[in-house]
Coordinates of N, CA and C in Angstrom, one line a residue:
X1 N -20.2 25.7 -2.5 CA -20.0 25.1 -0.7 C -20.9 26.6 0.2
X2 N -21.0 25.6 1.5 CA -21.8 26.7 2.1 C -21.0 27.8 2.7
X3 N -21.5 28.4 3.6 CA -20.9 30.1 4.3 C -20.6 29.2 5.3
X4 N -21.0 28.5 6.1 CA -19.9 27.8 6.8 C -18.6 27.1 6.8
X5 N -17.6 27.7 7.3 CA -16.3 26.9 6.7 C -16.4 25.4 7.6
X6 N -16.8 25.5 9.3 CA -16.1 24.5 9.4 C -17.2 23.2 9.0
X7 N -18.3 23.5 8.5 CA -18.9 22.9 7.8 C -18.4 22.2 6.3
X8 N -17.9 22.9 5.4 CA -17.6 23.1 4.5 C -16.3 21.9 4.6
X9 N -15.3 22.1 5.7 CA -14.5 21.6 5.8 C -15.0 19.7 6.2
X10 N -15.8 19.8 7.0 CA -16.3 18.5 7.4 C -16.6 17.8 6.4
X11 N -17.4 18.7 5.1 CA -17.6 18.2 3.7 C -17.1 17.4 3.0
X12 N -15.7 18.4 2.7 CA -14.2 18.3 2.0 C -13.7 17.3 2.7
X13 N -13.7 17.0 4.1 CA -13.1 15.8 4.7 C -13.9 14.5 4.0
X14 N -15.4 14.5 4.3 CA -16.0 13.2 3.5 C -15.7 13.0 2.3
X15 N -15.5 14.0 1.7 CA -15.4 13.9 0.3 C -13.5 13.5 -0.2
X16 N -13.3 13.8 0.6 CA -11.2 13.1 0.7 C -11.2 11.6 1.4
X17 N -12.1 11.2 2.2 CA -12.0 9.9 2.5 C -13.0 9.0 1.6
X18 N -14.1 9.8 0.8 CA -14.7 8.5 -0.2 C -13.8 8.5 -1.4
X19 N -13.3 9.5 -1.9 CA -12.0 9.3 -2.7 C -11.0 8.4 -2.7
X20 N -10.4 8.6 -1.1 CA -9.4 7.8 -0.8 C -9.9 6.4 -0.6
X21 N -11.0 6.0 -0.6 CA -11.9 4.4 -0.5 C -12.2 4.0 -2.0
X22 N -12.6 4.7 -2.3 CA -12.8 4.6 -4.3 C -11.2 4.1 -4.6
X23 N -10.3 5.0 -4.7 CA -9.2 4.8 -4.9 C -8.5 3.4 -4.5
X24 N -8.3 3.2 -3.0 CA -7.9 1.6 -2.5 C -8.9 0.7 -2.9
X25 N -10.3 0.6 -3.5 CA -10.8 -0.3 -3.8 C -10.7 -0.6 -5.1
X26 N -10.2 0.3 -5.8 CA -10.1 0.0 -7.3 C -8.9 -0.7 -7.4
X27 N -7.5 -0.2 -6.8 CA -6.5 -0.7 -6.5 C -6.5 -2.1 -6.2
X28 N -7.1 -2.5 -5.1 CA -7.5 -4.0 -4.5 C -7.7 -4.6 -5.8
X29 N -9.1 -4.3 -6.3 CA -9.6 -5.0 -7.2 C -8.5 -5.4 -8.6
X30 N -8.0 -4.2 -8.7 CA -7.3 -4.2 -10.3 C -6.0 -5.2 -9.7
X31 N -5.3 -4.7 -8.7 CA -3.9 -5.7 -8.4 C -5.0 -7.4 -8.3
X32 N -5.7 -7.5 -7.7 CA -6.1 -8.9 -7.9 C -6.6 -9.7 -8.6
X33 N -7.1 -9.0 -9.9 CA -7.5 -9.3 -11.2 C -5.9 -9.8 -12.3
X34 N -4.9 -8.6 -12.1 CA -4.3 -8.7 -12.6 C -3.0 -9.5 -12.5
X35 N -2.9 -9.3 -11.1 CA -1.6 -9.7 -10.3 C -1.8 -10.7 -9.7
X36 N -2.7 -11.3 -9.2 CA -3.2 -12.1 -8.0 C -2.3 -11.9 -6.8
X37 N -2.7 -10.5 -6.7 CA -2.5 -9.6 -5.0 C -3.2 -8.9 -4.4
X38 N -3.3 -8.9 -3.3 CA -4.0 -7.9 -2.3 C -3.3 -6.5 -2.3
X39 N -4.0 -5.5 -2.0 CA -3.0 -4.3 -1.7 C -2.1 -4.3 -0.5
X40 N -2.4 -4.9 0.3 CA -1.4 -5.4 1.6 C -0.2 -6.0 0.9
X41 N -0.3 -6.6 0.0 CA 1.2 -7.8 -0.5 C 1.3 -6.9 -1.5
X42 N 0.8 -5.6 -2.1 CA 1.8 -4.9 -2.6 C 2.4 -4.1 -2.1
X43 N 2.2 -3.8 -0.8 CA 2.8 -2.7 0.3 C 3.6 -3.7 0.8
X44 N 3.9 -4.7 0.9 CA 5.1 -5.7 1.6 C 5.8 -5.5 0.6
X45 N 5.8 -5.9 -0.5 CA 6.9 -6.2 -1.5 C 7.6 -4.7 -2.3
X46 N 7.0 -3.6 -1.8 CA 7.4 -2.2 -1.8 C 8.0 -1.8 -1.2
X47 N 7.5 -1.8 0.3 CA 8.6 -1.9 1.6 C 9.6 -2.6 1.8
X48 N 9.6 -3.7 1.5 CA 10.9 -4.8 1.5 C 12.1 -4.2 0.2
X49 N 11.4 -4.0 -0.7 CA 11.9 -2.9 -1.9 C 12.6 -2.0 -1.6
X50 N 12.3 -1.1 -0.4 CA 13.0 0.1 -0.5 C 13.6 0.1 0.7
X51 N 13.3 -1.0 1.2 CA 14.3 -1.3 2.5 C 16.0 -1.2 2.2
X52 N 16.4 -0.9 3.4 CA 18.0 -1.1 2.8 C 18.3 -2.9 2.9
X53 N 19.0 -2.9 2.0 CA 19.3 -4.2 1.6 C 18.1 -5.2 1.0
X54 N 16.9 -4.5 1.3 CA 16.0 -5.4 0.6 C 15.1 -6.4 1.8
X55 N 15.8 -5.7 3.1 CA 15.3 -6.9 3.9 C 14.4 -5.7 5.4
X56 N 13.9 -6.5 5.8 CA 13.1 -5.8 7.3 C 12.6 -6.8 8.4
X57 N 12.7 -6.3 9.6 CA 12.2 -7.1 10.7 C 10.4 -7.7 10.5
X58 N 9.9 -9.0 10.7 CA 8.7 -8.6 10.5 C 7.8 -7.5 11.5
X59 N 8.4 -7.4 12.2 CA 7.9 -6.2 13.0 C 7.7 -5.1 12.7
X60 N 8.9 -4.7 11.7 CA 8.7 -3.4 11.2 C 7.8 -3.6 10.3
X61 N 7.6 -4.8 9.1 CA 6.7 -4.9 8.1 C 5.3 -4.6 8.9
X62 N 5.0 -5.5 10.1 CA 3.7 -5.5 10.5 C 3.3 -3.9 11.0
X63 N 4.3 -3.2 11.7 CA 3.7 -1.7 11.7 C 3.5 -0.8 10.7
X64 N 4.2 -1.3 9.2 CA 4.3 -0.2 8.4 C 2.9 -0.7 7.4
X65 N 2.7 -2.0 7.2 CA 1.3 -2.3 7.0 C 0.1 -2.0 7.5
X66 N 0.6 -1.9 9.0 CA -1.3 -2.3 9.8 C -1.4 -3.5 9.9
X67 N -1.1 -4.6 9.6 CA -1.7 -5.8 9.7 C -1.0 -6.3 11.5
X68 N -2.1 -7.1 12.2 CA -1.4 -8.3 12.9 C -0.4 -8.9 12.7
X69 N -0.1 -9.2 13.7 CA 1.3 -10.3 13.8 C 0.7 -11.5 13.3
X70 N -0.1 -12.0 13.3 CA 0.0 -13.0 12.7 C -0.8 -13.1 11.1
X71 N -1.5 -11.9 11.2 CA -1.5 -11.8 9.2 C -0.3 -11.5 8.7
X72 N 0.5 -10.9 9.5 CA 2.1 -10.7 8.7 C 2.5 -11.6 8.2
X73 N 2.5 -12.3 9.4 CA 3.5 -14.0 9.4 C 2.4 -15.0 8.1
X74 N 1.5 -14.9 8.1 CA 0.7 -15.5 7.5 C 1.1 -15.2 5.3
X75 N 1.1 -13.8 5.3 CA 1.2 -13.3 4.3 C 2.5 -13.5 3.6
X76 N 3.7 -13.5 4.7 CA 5.1 -13.7 4.7 C 5.0 -15.4 4.0
X77 N 4.6 -15.9 4.7 CA 4.5 -17.6 4.7 C 3.8 -17.6 3.0
X78 N 2.7 -17.0 2.3 CA 2.2 -17.4 1.5 C 3.2 -17.3 0.5
X79 N 4.1 -15.7 1.3 CA 5.3 -15.3 -0.5 C 6.4 -16.2 -0.3
X80 N 6.6 -17.1 0.7 CA 8.0 -17.7 1.3 C 7.8 -19.2 0.2
X81 N 6.6 -19.9 0.4 CA 6.3 -20.7 -0.6 C 6.7 -21.3 -1.9
X82 N 7.0 -22.2 -2.1 CA 7.8 -22.9 -3.5 C 7.2 -22.4 -4.3
X83 N 5.5 -22.4 -4.5 CA 4.8 -21.9 -5.4 C 5.4 -20.5 -6.3
X84 N 5.6 -19.6 -5.0 CA 5.8 -18.1 -5.1 C 6.9 -18.0 -5.0
X85 N 7.6 -18.1 -3.9 CA 9.1 -17.2 -3.9 C 9.8 -16.6 -4.2
X86 N 8.8 -15.4 -3.7 CA 9.1 -14.0 -3.5 C 9.7 -13.4 -2.6
X87 N 9.9 -14.2 -1.6 CA 10.5 -13.4 -0.6 C 11.1 -14.9 0.6
X88 N 12.3 -14.7 1.5 CA 12.5 -15.3 2.2 C 12.9 -15.0 3.6
X89 N 12.6 -15.8 4.5 CA 12.8 -15.2 6.5 C 14.2 -15.6 6.6
X90 N 14.8 -15.2 7.3 CA 16.3 -15.9 8.2 C 16.1 -14.8 9.4
X91 N 16.9 -15.5 10.5 CA 17.0 -15.6 11.9 C 18.0 -14.1 11.5
X92 N 17.6 -13.0 12.3 CA 18.6 -11.9 12.6 C 19.8 -12.0 13.8
X93 N 21.1 -11.8 13.0 CA 22.2 -12.6 13.7 C 22.6 -11.6 14.8
X94 N 22.3 -10.3 14.9 CA 21.9 -9.7 16.2 C 21.4 -10.2 17.0
X95 N 20.5 -10.9 17.2 CA 19.4 -11.0 18.2 C 18.2 -12.4 17.3
X96 N 18.9 -13.1 17.9 CA 18.4 -14.3 17.5 C 16.7 -14.5 17.8
X97 N 16.3 -14.0 18.3 CA 14.7 -13.6 18.5 C 14.3 -13.0 17.3
X98 N 14.6 -12.4 16.5 CA 14.0 -11.1 15.6 C 14.5 -12.2 14.0
X99 N 13.4 -12.4 13.3 CA 13.2 -12.9 11.8 C 13.3 -11.6 10.8
X100 N 14.0 -11.7 9.9 CA 14.2 -10.5 8.8 C 13.4 -11.6 7.8
X101 N 12.5 -10.6 7.3 CA 12.1 -11.2 5.7 C 12.9 -10.4 4.6
X102 N 13.4 -10.9 3.6 CA 13.5 -10.4 2.7 C 13.2 -10.6 1.3
X103 N 13.3 -9.4 0.4 CA 12.9 -9.8 -1.1 C 13.8 -10.6 -1.8
X104 N 12.8 -11.6 -2.6 CA 13.8 -12.1 -3.7 C 13.6 -11.6 -5.3
X105 N 14.5 -12.4 -6.0 CA 14.6 -11.6 -7.4 C 13.1 -11.9 -7.9
X106 N 12.5 -13.0 -7.6 CA 11.1 -13.1 -8.1 C 10.0 -12.3 -7.2
X107 N 10.1 -11.7 -6.3 CA 9.9 -10.7 -5.6 C 9.8 -9.4 -6.2
X108 N 11.0 -9.2 -6.7 CA 11.2 -8.0 -7.5 C 10.4 -8.0 -8.4
X109 N 10.8 -8.9 -9.5 CA 9.8 -9.2 -10.5 C 8.7 -8.8 -10.4
X110 N 7.6 -9.2 -9.5 CA 6.4 -9.6 -9.3 C 5.9 -8.2 -9.3
X111 N 6.8 -7.1 -8.0 CA 6.5 -6.0 -7.7 C 6.5 -4.9 -8.7
X112 N 7.6 -5.1 -9.8 CA 7.8 -4.4 -10.9 C 6.3 -4.4 -11.9
X113 N 6.1 -5.6 -12.3 CA 4.7 -5.8 -12.9 C 3.5 -5.1 -12.2
X114 N 3.4 -5.4 -11.1 CA 2.1 -4.6 -10.3 C 2.3 -2.8 -9.8
X115 N 3.8 -2.7 -9.8 CA 4.0 -1.6 -9.5 C 3.2 -0.7 -10.9
X116 N 3.4 -1.3 -11.9 CA 3.3 -0.2 -13.6 C 1.9 -0.1 -13.2
X117 N 1.1 -1.4 -12.6 CA -0.3 -1.4 -12.6 C -1.0 -0.3 -11.9
X118 N -0.3 -0.5 -10.5 CA -0.3 0.7 -9.7 C -0.5 2.2 -10.0
X119 N 0.4 2.1 -10.8 CA 0.6 4.0 -11.3 C -0.3 4.1 -12.3
X120 N -0.9 3.3 -13.2 CA -1.8 3.3 -14.4 C -3.5 4.1 -13.5
X121 N -3.4 3.2 -12.7 CA -4.7 3.3 -12.0 C -4.5 4.7 -10.8
X122 N -3.5 4.9 -10.2 CA -3.4 6.4 -9.6 C -3.2 7.4 -10.8
X123 N -2.8 7.0 -11.8 CA -2.6 8.1 -12.6 C -4.1 8.7 -13.5
X124 N -4.6 7.7 -13.8 CA -6.4 7.6 -14.1 C -7.1 8.1 -13.1
X125 N -7.0 7.8 -11.6 CA -7.7 8.7 -10.8 C -7.4 9.7 -10.5
X126 N -6.2 10.4 -10.5 CA -6.0 11.4 -9.8 C -6.1 12.6 -11.2
X127 N -6.5 12.1 -12.3 CA -7.0 13.2 -13.4 C -7.9 13.4 -13.4
X128 N -8.6 12.2 -12.7 CA -10.6 12.7 -12.9 C -11.0 14.1 -12.3
X129 N -12.0 14.4 -12.9 CA -12.6 15.7 -12.5 C -12.9 15.6 -11.1
X130 N -13.6 14.5 -10.5 CA -13.9 14.5 -9.2 C -12.6 14.5 -8.0
X131 N -11.6 13.7 -8.6 CA -10.6 14.1 -7.6 C -10.2 15.5 -7.7
X132 N -10.0 16.0 -9.1 CA -9.7 17.4 -8.9 C -9.8 18.4 -8.2
X133 N -11.6 18.2 -8.5 CA -12.7 19.0 -7.7 C -12.2 18.9 -6.1
X134 N -12.1 17.8 -5.8 CA -12.3 17.6 -3.9 C -10.9 18.3 -3.7
X135 N -9.9 18.1 -4.5 CA -8.2 18.9 -3.8 C -8.6 20.2 -4.2
X136 N -9.3 21.0 -5.0 CA -9.1 21.9 -5.2 C -10.2 22.6 -3.9
X137 N -11.7 21.9 -3.8 CA -12.3 22.4 -2.6 C -11.6 22.3 -1.5
X138 N -10.6 21.5 -0.9 CA -10.1 21.2 0.4 C -8.9 22.4 0.4
X139 N -8.1 22.9 -0.8 CA -7.1 24.0 -0.9 C -8.1 25.4 -0.7
X140 N -9.2 25.5 -1.0 CA -9.9 26.7 -1.3 C -10.1 27.0 0.5
X141 N -10.7 26.0 1.3 CA -10.9 25.9 2.2 C -9.7 26.1 3.4
X142 N -8.4 25.8 3.0 CA -8.1 26.1 3.6 C -6.4 27.2 3.7
X143 N -7.4 27.9 2.6 CA -6.5 29.6 2.5 C -6.6 30.2 3.5
X144 N -5.5 30.9 4.1 CA -5.5 31.6 5.0 C -6.2 33.2 5.0

């Protein structure tokens, strides 16, 4: 580390973002290879699973995942397809303009299989020397 704390902070920030990008890429590749899922698709399944009654409005999912309205609609449509059946849509009873998306038992099964893969990747990445050193460097800089 240099003697310039501001430079150290920038260097640590860059290291952290590079590590995050590396982990994201690893998750994306592994999910695609092992479960035919993108990381965003995994997030949608996870958010629905954790939601009350396992359902959310499309707008909520859109905001949580950070996709455009058309992208989230296409994603849900793929999961709704007869070949997949992981999600289903329904009109909101309180607001007929709103559409709820809910997780089916097929979607839950798909999520649970993918979740164990995600946990393995995260455990592996978080235990790596590079990750641990990066966290340690940031903690050192942030000490009062």
